[in-house]
Short mmCIF file of C-alpha atoms and ligand atoms in Angstrom, two decimals:
data_model
loop_
_atom_site.label_atom_id
_atom_site.label_comp_id
_atom_site.label_asym_id
_atom_site.label_seq_id
_atom_site.Cartn_x
_atom_site.Cartn_y
_atom_site.Cartn_z
CA MET A 1 -47.43 54.96 -41.10
CA PRO A 2 -46.66 56.15 -37.62
CA ALA A 3 -49.96 56.63 -35.79
CA THR A 4 -52.27 54.30 -33.86
CA CYS A 5 -55.61 55.07 -32.23
CA VAL A 6 -57.17 53.33 -29.24
CA VAL A 7 -60.93 53.75 -29.12
CA GLY A 8 -63.67 52.23 -26.97
CA LEU A 9 -66.46 50.58 -28.95
CA GLN A 10 -69.19 50.76 -26.29
CA TRP A 11 -70.47 53.47 -23.94
CA GLY A 12 -67.08 54.15 -22.38
CA ASP A 13 -65.11 52.70 -19.47
CA GLU A 14 -63.86 49.82 -21.62
CA ALA A 15 -60.48 49.93 -19.81
CA LYS A 16 -58.79 51.80 -22.66
CA GLY A 17 -56.32 53.18 -20.11
CA LYS A 18 -54.73 49.76 -19.65
CA ILE A 19 -54.26 49.27 -23.40
CA VAL A 20 -52.87 52.78 -23.88
CA ASP A 21 -50.52 52.19 -20.97
CA LEU A 22 -49.27 48.93 -22.53
CA LEU A 23 -48.85 50.51 -25.96
CA SER A 24 -47.25 53.71 -24.73
CA ASP A 25 -43.98 51.79 -24.24
CA ASP A 26 -43.68 51.71 -28.06
CA HIS A 27 -44.80 55.28 -28.78
CA ASP A 28 -43.16 58.68 -28.64
CA PHE A 29 -46.40 60.63 -28.19
CA VAL A 30 -49.72 59.88 -26.46
CA VAL A 31 -52.37 62.36 -27.54
CA ARG A 32 -55.89 63.13 -26.35
CA TYR A 33 -58.13 64.63 -28.99
CA ASN A 34 -61.57 65.03 -27.39
CA GLY A 35 -63.48 65.43 -24.13
CA GLY A 36 -62.20 66.84 -20.89
CA ALA A 37 -62.18 65.85 -17.25
CA ASN A 38 -65.31 63.77 -17.84
CA ALA A 39 -63.16 60.80 -18.86
CA GLY A 40 -61.86 58.33 -16.31
CA HIS A 41 -58.76 56.30 -17.03
CA THR A 42 -57.57 53.85 -14.40
CA ILE A 43 -54.08 52.39 -14.69
CA VAL A 44 -52.86 49.71 -12.31
CA TRP A 45 -49.15 49.05 -11.85
CA GLY A 46 -48.87 46.31 -9.24
CA SER A 47 -49.98 47.83 -5.95
CA ARG A 48 -50.23 51.34 -7.42
CA THR A 49 -53.40 52.66 -9.00
CA PHE A 50 -53.51 55.92 -10.98
CA ARG A 51 -56.73 57.66 -11.92
CA LEU A 52 -56.56 60.29 -14.63
CA SER A 53 -59.46 62.23 -16.02
CA LEU A 54 -57.86 64.99 -18.08
CA LEU A 55 -54.20 64.19 -18.65
CA PRO A 56 -53.27 61.63 -21.32
CA THR A 57 -52.36 58.20 -19.96
CA GLY A 58 -48.85 58.58 -21.39
CA VAL A 59 -48.05 61.12 -18.68
CA LEU A 60 -47.16 58.24 -16.36
CA LYS A 61 -44.06 57.69 -18.50
CA PRO A 62 -41.73 60.70 -18.47
CA ALA A 63 -40.02 59.50 -21.69
CA VAL A 64 -43.29 59.79 -23.62
CA LYS A 65 -44.58 63.17 -24.83
CA SER A 66 -48.17 63.59 -23.65
CA VAL A 67 -50.32 66.02 -25.57
CA ILE A 68 -53.72 67.55 -24.87
CA GLY A 69 -54.97 68.46 -28.32
CA ASN A 70 -57.06 71.43 -29.40
CA GLY A 71 -60.24 69.31 -29.40
CA VAL A 72 -60.10 68.88 -25.63
CA VAL A 73 -61.84 71.18 -23.14
CA VAL A 74 -59.59 72.01 -20.21
CA TYR A 75 -60.51 72.91 -16.65
CA PRO A 76 -57.27 74.48 -15.38
CA PRO A 77 -57.65 73.58 -11.66
CA ARG A 78 -58.15 69.95 -12.61
CA PHE A 79 -55.14 70.05 -14.94
CA LEU A 80 -52.94 71.38 -12.12
CA GLU A 81 -54.42 68.99 -9.57
CA GLU A 82 -53.52 65.98 -11.73
CA VAL A 83 -50.02 67.34 -12.35
CA ASP A 84 -49.56 67.86 -8.58
CA SER A 85 -50.91 64.47 -7.61
CA LEU A 86 -48.55 62.75 -10.05
CA ALA A 87 -45.61 64.74 -8.67
CA ALA A 88 -46.67 63.70 -5.15
CA ALA A 89 -46.67 60.07 -6.33
CA GLY A 90 -43.08 60.48 -7.55
CA ILE A 91 -43.95 60.83 -11.25
CA PRO A 92 -42.42 64.05 -12.51
CA VAL A 93 -44.38 66.07 -15.05
CA GLY A 94 -42.51 68.75 -16.94
CA ASP A 95 -41.79 69.27 -20.62
CA ASN A 96 -43.18 65.80 -21.36
CA LEU A 97 -46.68 67.34 -21.16
CA THR A 98 -48.14 69.97 -23.47
CA VAL A 99 -51.57 71.46 -23.88
CA SER A 100 -52.85 73.10 -27.02
CA ASP A 101 -53.22 76.89 -27.00
CA HIS A 102 -56.35 76.24 -29.10
CA ALA A 103 -58.04 73.96 -26.55
CA HIS A 104 -61.03 75.62 -24.89
CA VAL A 105 -61.22 76.56 -21.24
CA ILE A 106 -63.93 75.36 -18.87
CA PHE A 107 -64.91 78.00 -16.29
CA PRO A 108 -67.01 77.53 -13.14
CA TYR A 109 -69.98 79.13 -14.88
CA HIS A 110 -70.01 76.25 -17.36
CA MET A 111 -70.50 73.81 -14.49
CA GLU A 112 -73.19 76.04 -13.01
CA GLU A 113 -75.00 76.20 -16.34
CA GLU A 114 -74.91 72.40 -16.48
CA ARG A 115 -76.01 72.03 -12.84
CA VAL A 116 -79.02 74.24 -13.38
CA VAL A 117 -80.30 72.41 -16.45
CA GLU A 118 -79.41 68.92 -15.26
CA GLY A 119 -80.99 69.60 -11.86
CA ALA A 120 -84.28 70.77 -13.33
CA SER A 121 -87.32 68.64 -12.62
CA ASP A 122 -88.48 68.91 -16.23
CA GLY A 123 -87.35 65.42 -17.33
CA GLY A 124 -84.71 66.81 -19.70
CA ALA A 125 -81.63 65.69 -17.77
CA LEU A 126 -79.04 63.78 -19.81
CA GLY A 127 -77.20 62.35 -16.79
CA THR A 128 -73.96 64.20 -17.53
CA THR A 129 -70.82 64.17 -15.40
CA GLY A 130 -71.31 67.76 -14.20
CA ARG A 131 -67.86 68.83 -15.41
CA GLY A 132 -69.06 71.66 -17.66
CA ILE A 133 -68.28 69.73 -20.83
CA GLY A 134 -71.49 70.42 -22.79
CA PRO A 135 -71.72 74.17 -21.99
CA CYS A 136 -68.04 74.68 -22.87
CA TYR A 137 -68.42 72.96 -26.26
CA GLN A 138 -71.60 74.99 -26.84
CA ASP A 139 -69.56 78.15 -26.33
CA LYS A 140 -66.80 76.84 -28.59
CA VAL A 141 -69.18 76.31 -31.48
CA GLY A 142 -71.07 79.52 -30.67
CA ARG A 143 -67.70 81.37 -30.65
CA ARG A 144 -68.85 84.62 -29.00
CA PHE A 145 -68.39 83.54 -25.36
CA ALA A 146 -65.52 81.07 -25.63
CA VAL A 147 -61.97 81.37 -24.30
CA ARG A 148 -59.05 79.30 -25.53
CA VAL A 149 -56.15 78.20 -23.35
CA GLY A 150 -53.78 80.56 -25.21
CA GLU A 151 -55.94 83.52 -24.17
CA LEU A 152 -55.39 82.71 -20.48
CA LEU A 153 -51.80 83.79 -20.89
CA ASP A 154 -52.60 87.41 -21.76
CA GLU A 155 -53.83 88.96 -18.53
CA ASP A 156 -55.37 92.17 -19.92
CA HIS A 157 -57.06 90.33 -22.72
CA LEU A 158 -58.48 87.70 -20.33
CA ARG A 159 -59.87 90.36 -17.96
CA GLU A 160 -61.52 92.10 -20.90
CA ARG A 161 -63.01 88.85 -22.22
CA LEU A 162 -64.41 87.86 -18.82
CA GLN A 163 -65.87 91.36 -18.27
CA PHE A 164 -67.81 90.76 -21.47
CA ILE A 165 -68.70 87.07 -20.93
CA VAL A 166 -69.52 86.70 -17.23
CA PRO A 167 -72.48 89.15 -17.03
CA TYR A 168 -74.02 87.39 -20.01
CA LYS A 169 -73.49 84.01 -18.33
CA ASN A 170 -75.08 85.28 -15.10
CA ARG A 171 -78.16 86.35 -17.05
CA LEU A 172 -78.28 83.07 -18.93
CA ILE A 173 -77.94 80.93 -15.79
CA THR A 174 -80.63 82.93 -13.98
CA ALA A 175 -82.95 82.56 -16.94
CA LEU A 176 -82.34 78.81 -17.14
CA ALA A 177 -82.84 78.43 -13.41
CA GLY A 178 -86.10 80.34 -13.64
CA THR A 179 -87.87 77.26 -14.85
CA SER A 180 -85.81 74.64 -13.05
CA GLY A 181 -86.40 75.10 -9.35
CA VAL A 182 -82.61 75.14 -8.78
CA ALA A 183 -81.17 78.24 -7.06
CA PRO A 184 -78.59 79.79 -9.43
CA LYS A 185 -75.19 81.07 -8.40
CA ALA A 186 -73.83 84.35 -9.81
CA PHE A 187 -70.20 85.00 -10.76
CA ASP A 188 -68.02 88.08 -10.42
CA PRO A 189 -65.89 88.73 -13.55
CA LYS A 190 -62.97 90.09 -11.54
CA GLN A 191 -62.94 87.15 -9.16
CA VAL A 192 -63.06 84.64 -12.01
CA ALA A 193 -60.28 86.52 -13.81
CA ASP A 194 -58.08 86.69 -10.68
CA GLU A 195 -58.52 82.98 -10.07
CA PHE A 196 -57.77 81.95 -13.65
CA ILE A 197 -54.80 84.30 -14.00
CA GLY A 198 -53.38 82.41 -11.03
CA TYR A 199 -53.82 79.09 -12.84
CA ALA A 200 -52.45 80.55 -16.05
CA GLY A 201 -49.15 81.39 -14.36
CA ARG A 202 -48.64 77.71 -13.56
CA MET A 203 -49.97 76.42 -16.89
CA ARG A 204 -47.84 78.70 -19.08
CA PRO A 205 -44.89 76.29 -19.50
CA PHE A 206 -47.20 73.57 -20.78
CA VAL A 207 -49.05 75.64 -23.39
CA THR A 208 -47.99 75.44 -27.01
CA ASP A 209 -49.18 74.97 -30.57
CA THR A 210 -49.58 71.20 -30.28
CA SER A 211 -50.58 70.78 -33.90
CA ARG A 212 -47.17 72.13 -34.95
CA GLN A 213 -45.51 69.95 -32.30
CA LEU A 214 -47.21 66.81 -33.65
CA HIS A 215 -46.38 67.62 -37.28
CA ALA A 216 -42.76 68.13 -36.29
CA GLY A 217 -42.89 64.75 -34.56
CA LEU A 218 -44.34 63.10 -37.65
CA ALA A 219 -41.67 64.69 -39.84
CA ALA A 220 -39.03 63.26 -37.49
CA GLY A 221 -40.56 59.78 -37.81
CA LYS A 222 -42.01 59.64 -34.30
CA ASN A 223 -44.82 57.25 -33.35
CA ILE A 224 -48.08 58.73 -32.15
CA LEU A 225 -50.78 57.03 -30.09
CA PHE A 226 -54.17 58.73 -30.04
CA GLU A 227 -56.36 58.08 -27.04
CA ALA A 228 -60.13 58.57 -27.31
CA ALA A 229 -61.69 59.95 -24.15
CA GLN A 230 -65.18 58.45 -24.37
CA GLY A 231 -66.69 55.36 -25.96
CA SER A 232 -67.89 55.47 -29.56
CA LEU A 233 -71.54 55.17 -28.55
CA LEU A 234 -71.11 58.56 -26.82
CA ASP A 235 -69.87 60.23 -30.02
CA VAL A 236 -71.87 63.41 -30.61
CA ASP A 237 -72.69 62.50 -34.22
CA HIS A 238 -72.92 58.72 -34.25
CA GLY A 239 -73.73 57.80 -30.64
CA SER A 240 -77.10 57.26 -28.97
CA TYR A 241 -78.05 60.92 -29.40
CA PRO A 242 -78.95 62.95 -27.36
CA TYR A 243 -77.55 60.73 -24.58
CA VAL A 244 -73.99 61.29 -25.75
CA THR A 245 -71.10 63.58 -24.88
CA SER A 246 -70.44 66.82 -26.77
CA SER A 247 -67.40 65.79 -28.81
CA SER A 248 -66.25 63.30 -31.44
CA SER A 249 -64.92 60.30 -29.57
CA LEU A 250 -64.64 58.21 -32.74
CA PRO A 251 -61.29 58.44 -34.54
CA SER A 252 -62.95 60.98 -36.83
CA GLY A 253 -62.24 63.41 -33.96
CA ILE A 254 -58.48 63.09 -34.44
CA TRP A 255 -58.11 65.38 -37.45
CA GLY A 256 -60.23 68.19 -36.02
CA GLY A 257 -59.07 67.63 -32.45
CA THR A 258 -55.31 67.61 -33.13
CA GLY A 259 -54.65 68.83 -36.65
CA VAL A 260 -53.18 65.46 -37.67
CA PRO A 261 -54.80 64.18 -40.88
CA SER A 262 -56.52 60.83 -40.43
CA ARG A 263 -54.46 59.27 -43.23
CA GLN A 264 -51.57 59.26 -40.75
CA VAL A 265 -53.46 56.76 -38.57
CA ALA A 266 -52.45 53.31 -39.73
CA ARG A 267 -53.90 51.19 -36.96
CA ILE A 268 -57.12 51.50 -35.00
CA ILE A 269 -57.58 49.30 -31.96
CA GLY A 270 -61.16 48.91 -30.74
CA VAL A 271 -61.53 48.16 -27.05
CA VAL A 272 -64.55 46.24 -25.73
CA LYS A 273 -65.53 44.89 -22.38
CA ALA A 274 -66.66 41.26 -22.29
CA TYR A 275 -70.04 42.70 -21.25
CA THR A 276 -71.55 46.19 -21.52
CA THR A 277 -71.78 49.12 -19.11
CA ARG A 278 -73.16 52.60 -19.29
CA VAL A 279 -73.13 55.58 -16.91
CA GLY A 280 -75.77 58.26 -17.03
CA ARG A 281 -79.08 58.17 -18.82
CA GLY A 282 -80.10 56.81 -22.18
CA PRO A 283 -81.25 53.57 -23.75
CA PHE A 284 -79.32 50.39 -23.05
CA PRO A 285 -81.10 47.39 -24.61
CA THR A 286 -79.07 44.65 -22.92
CA GLU A 287 -79.16 46.20 -19.42
CA LEU A 288 -79.57 43.71 -16.57
CA ALA A 289 -81.65 45.19 -13.77
CA ASP A 290 -81.34 41.98 -11.75
CA ALA A 291 -78.97 39.97 -9.57
CA THR A 292 -76.69 39.16 -12.54
CA GLY A 293 -76.29 42.88 -13.31
CA GLU A 294 -75.59 43.53 -9.64
CA ARG A 295 -72.99 40.76 -9.57
CA ILE A 296 -71.19 42.13 -12.66
CA ARG A 297 -71.15 45.60 -11.05
CA LYS A 298 -69.70 44.22 -7.82
CA VAL A 299 -67.10 41.89 -9.33
CA GLY A 300 -66.12 44.37 -12.06
CA ARG A 301 -66.05 47.30 -9.57
CA GLU A 302 -68.28 49.12 -11.99
CA PHE A 303 -68.46 52.56 -10.41
CA GLY A 304 -67.59 55.73 -12.33
CA THR A 305 -63.96 56.89 -11.99
CA VAL A 306 -65.04 60.54 -12.29
CA THR A 307 -68.37 60.68 -10.46
CA GLY A 308 -68.42 57.44 -8.44
CA ARG A 309 -71.88 56.68 -9.87
CA PRO A 310 -72.76 52.97 -10.13
CA ARG A 311 -72.48 51.92 -13.76
CA ARG A 312 -75.42 50.20 -15.37
CA CYS A 313 -74.36 46.68 -16.43
CA GLY A 314 -75.63 44.29 -19.08
CA TRP A 315 -74.81 41.56 -21.58
CA PHE A 316 -72.41 42.05 -24.48
CA ASP A 317 -74.24 43.76 -27.31
CA ALA A 318 -72.81 42.60 -30.62
CA MET A 319 -75.21 44.84 -32.55
CA ALA A 320 -73.71 47.90 -30.92
CA VAL A 321 -70.13 46.71 -31.32
CA ARG A 322 -70.52 45.77 -34.97
CA TYR A 323 -71.88 49.27 -35.58
CA THR A 324 -69.00 51.05 -33.82
CA ALA A 325 -66.40 48.66 -35.25
CA GLN A 326 -67.53 49.79 -38.67
CA LEU A 327 -67.72 53.50 -37.85
CA SER A 328 -64.38 53.59 -36.08
CA GLY A 329 -62.56 51.67 -38.79
CA ALA A 330 -61.17 49.35 -36.10
CA ASP A 331 -58.62 46.85 -37.40
CA GLU A 332 -58.78 44.58 -34.36
CA ILE A 333 -60.32 44.38 -30.92
CA THR A 334 -59.11 43.85 -27.38
CA VAL A 335 -61.53 42.08 -25.03
CA MET A 336 -61.29 43.46 -21.50
CA LEU A 337 -62.51 42.29 -18.08
CA LEU A 338 -63.20 38.72 -19.19
CA ASP A 339 -62.40 37.55 -15.63
CA VAL A 340 -65.46 39.40 -14.32
CA LEU A 341 -67.74 36.86 -16.01
CA SER A 342 -66.17 33.82 -14.29
CA GLY A 343 -68.73 31.90 -12.26
CA LEU A 344 -71.81 32.86 -14.26
CA PRO A 345 -73.58 29.65 -15.36
CA GLU A 346 -74.43 30.99 -18.78
CA LEU A 347 -73.64 34.07 -20.84
CA LYS A 348 -75.83 35.87 -23.31
CA LEU A 349 -74.77 37.79 -26.38
CA CYS A 350 -77.16 40.12 -28.14
CA VAL A 351 -77.18 39.15 -31.82
CA GLY A 352 -80.16 41.15 -33.05
CA TYR A 353 -82.97 43.49 -32.03
CA THR A 354 -86.70 43.46 -32.46
CA LEU A 355 -87.98 46.98 -33.10
CA ASP A 356 -91.76 47.49 -32.99
CA GLY A 357 -92.30 43.78 -33.67
CA VAL A 358 -89.86 43.62 -36.60
CA ASP A 359 -86.49 41.83 -36.37
CA ILE A 360 -83.68 44.15 -37.42
CA ASP A 361 -79.97 43.51 -37.87
CA TYR A 362 -78.60 47.02 -37.38
CA PHE A 363 -78.07 49.45 -34.50
CA PRO A 364 -80.54 52.36 -34.54
CA SER A 365 -78.44 55.19 -33.15
CA ASP A 366 -81.27 57.52 -32.16
CA ALA A 367 -82.23 57.15 -28.53
CA TYR A 368 -85.95 57.26 -29.30
CA ARG A 369 -85.73 54.19 -31.54
CA LEU A 370 -83.03 52.38 -29.58
CA GLU A 371 -85.16 52.49 -26.44
CA ARG A 372 -87.86 50.49 -28.23
CA CYS A 373 -85.41 47.75 -29.24
CA VAL A 374 -85.78 44.36 -27.57
CA PRO A 375 -82.59 42.29 -27.75
CA ARG A 376 -82.46 38.83 -29.30
CA TYR A 377 -79.92 36.67 -27.51
CA GLU A 378 -77.69 33.72 -28.16
CA THR A 379 -76.69 31.78 -25.02
CA LEU A 380 -73.27 30.27 -24.39
CA PRO A 381 -72.10 28.20 -21.41
CA GLY A 382 -70.10 29.98 -18.72
CA TRP A 383 -67.04 28.76 -16.81
CA VAL A 384 -66.32 28.47 -13.11
CA GLU A 385 -62.52 28.69 -13.08
CA ASP A 386 -60.63 31.77 -11.89
CA ILE A 387 -58.97 32.96 -15.11
CA SER A 388 -57.04 35.91 -13.67
CA THR A 389 -53.74 34.00 -13.80
CA CYS A 390 -54.15 32.82 -17.43
CA ARG A 391 -51.45 34.24 -19.70
CA THR A 392 -52.12 32.39 -22.96
CA LEU A 393 -55.28 31.54 -24.82
CA ALA A 394 -54.61 27.87 -24.14
CA ASP A 395 -54.73 28.58 -20.37
CA LEU A 396 -58.36 29.68 -20.66
CA PRO A 397 -61.18 27.19 -20.07
CA ALA A 398 -62.76 26.03 -23.34
CA ALA A 399 -65.98 27.95 -22.60
CA ALA A 400 -64.07 31.22 -22.16
CA ARG A 401 -62.19 30.65 -25.43
CA ARG A 402 -65.45 29.97 -27.18
CA TYR A 403 -66.99 33.15 -25.76
CA VAL A 404 -64.05 35.26 -26.98
CA ASP A 405 -64.18 33.58 -30.41
CA ARG A 406 -67.88 34.35 -30.70
CA ILE A 407 -67.34 38.02 -29.81
CA SER A 408 -64.69 38.15 -32.52
CA GLU A 409 -67.00 36.53 -35.10
CA LEU A 410 -69.90 38.81 -34.25
CA ALA A 411 -67.77 41.96 -34.31
CA GLY A 412 -66.14 40.82 -37.55
CA LEU A 413 -62.67 41.55 -36.15
CA SER A 414 -59.80 39.50 -34.85
CA VAL A 415 -58.88 39.70 -31.17
CA ALA A 416 -55.44 41.13 -30.38
CA VAL A 417 -55.55 41.08 -26.58
CA VAL A 418 -57.69 39.49 -23.87
CA SER A 419 -57.47 41.12 -20.46
CA VAL A 420 -58.10 39.00 -17.35
CA GLY A 421 -57.41 41.55 -14.61
CA PRO A 422 -56.48 45.20 -14.10
CA ASP A 423 -52.73 44.71 -13.79
CA ARG A 424 -50.37 45.05 -16.77
CA ASP A 425 -49.39 41.38 -16.38
CA GLN A 426 -52.94 40.09 -16.45
CA THR A 427 -52.94 40.20 -20.20
CA ILE A 428 -53.15 37.56 -22.92
CA ARG A 429 -51.52 38.87 -26.07
CA LEU A 430 -52.61 37.14 -29.23
CA ARG A 431 -50.53 39.35 -31.50
P1 IMP B 1 -70.82 64.72 -20.33
O1 IMP B 1 -69.70 64.22 -21.19
O2 IMP B 1 -70.40 65.06 -18.94
O3 IMP B 1 -71.60 65.82 -20.97
O4 IMP B 1 -71.87 63.51 -20.16
C1 IMP B 1 -72.61 62.99 -21.24
C2 IMP B 1 -72.80 61.49 -21.12
O5 IMP B 1 -71.56 60.86 -21.35
C3 IMP B 1 -73.23 61.02 -19.72
O6 IMP B 1 -74.08 59.89 -19.87
C4 IMP B 1 -71.95 60.62 -19.06
O7 IMP B 1 -72.15 59.67 -18.02
C5 IMP B 1 -71.22 60.03 -20.24
N1 IMP B 1 -69.76 60.05 -20.11
C6 IMP B 1 -68.94 61.10 -20.29
N2 IMP B 1 -67.67 60.75 -20.13
C7 IMP B 1 -67.67 59.43 -19.88
C8 IMP B 1 -66.64 58.46 -19.66
O8 IMP B 1 -65.44 58.74 -19.70
N3 IMP B 1 -67.07 57.19 -19.43
C9 IMP B 1 -68.37 56.84 -19.44
N4 IMP B 1 -69.36 57.69 -19.66
C10 IMP B 1 -69.02 58.98 -19.87
#
């Protein structure tokens, strides 16, 4: 079985990029199946740091084919910006990168639609990244006002589509802004078309039927690595709804988002941080709104790659991870950023919740129930040693080993990798 999936088991930012980067050495394809430029993948190679939000992590390796599947929503200027910045860094991007002709296009009016509703003072904001993700997926499912990447390549068709869509969008945005107190911006169909026809000229060589490309790869015995864009708790169906993203970040998104049947995926690697973080709004039972949370944020450099927003930090939530481990079908876990916890006198792990006075042993995935959950903790001793130079499990202080073992027991999965720093070398491989 040739395919592997790397998926975050928390609310995102689990450092999946590092694991995908390590694994991409052994894969022919790295494929994104969901999300858009709302994701933030940081890859550190010695003194060089790369930040990608739309392109698959595999694009750093010219020998690997990087694929943006049909389930992704693509903002063309961002796509080209990332291609250009890699070229400027000496990493050539050419026929090693493809984008599905069936992926949907994000236009500036999607971002405006999001800005107007998120900026409203009506308490309904979800704390989104502002990248137009939700409105674009709404249009995809609604069908009438959506444009796929393949349609960008036919100039007359695109002009006609935008003549039809943009006036509707202007009316919609004005109507939404009517109640929000945010001044709406209007768009000119011709201007939008001119701008996007310009992008299309540069994108053309990358656009293809990626589903066919991947099936040809499978038939030729190639190895595929699927890369989830957001954490499982942000999955539109199974996450902490409505404080989620608008796509399927769980591996269930692979089939729909690439056309590759899930039976091709033989190995699912769940990635967790040694603690928990979350960006944006929504319930977070183990959040630490105190000096410990502040310390984790500072030491872990917990600021959003895409928006720069400070991430909310908290203790490891085993209830959440057991839930997503089950839903994702993870075979093993990798424990990331363990070094960030060095120096804390004691560490807490959430092993249960109390909901409305009743102890429960499951994760309620609706925000309105999750926000009433009070965590029940188990406390383990911390360690003071700097562990960033440890390269084997035996190098770790006993307390750190015990902490990792307990995470493994609570998640019900064995640990394949422990990460003790951002660099490729700062990795303890157990398998
Ligand atoms: P959207 O995906 O921009 O619509 O945002 C929906 C929610 O998902 C917000 O809480 C975002 O902060 C969160 N989110 C989206 N992408 C990521 C990510 O890559 N990492 C962490 N949180 C994310």
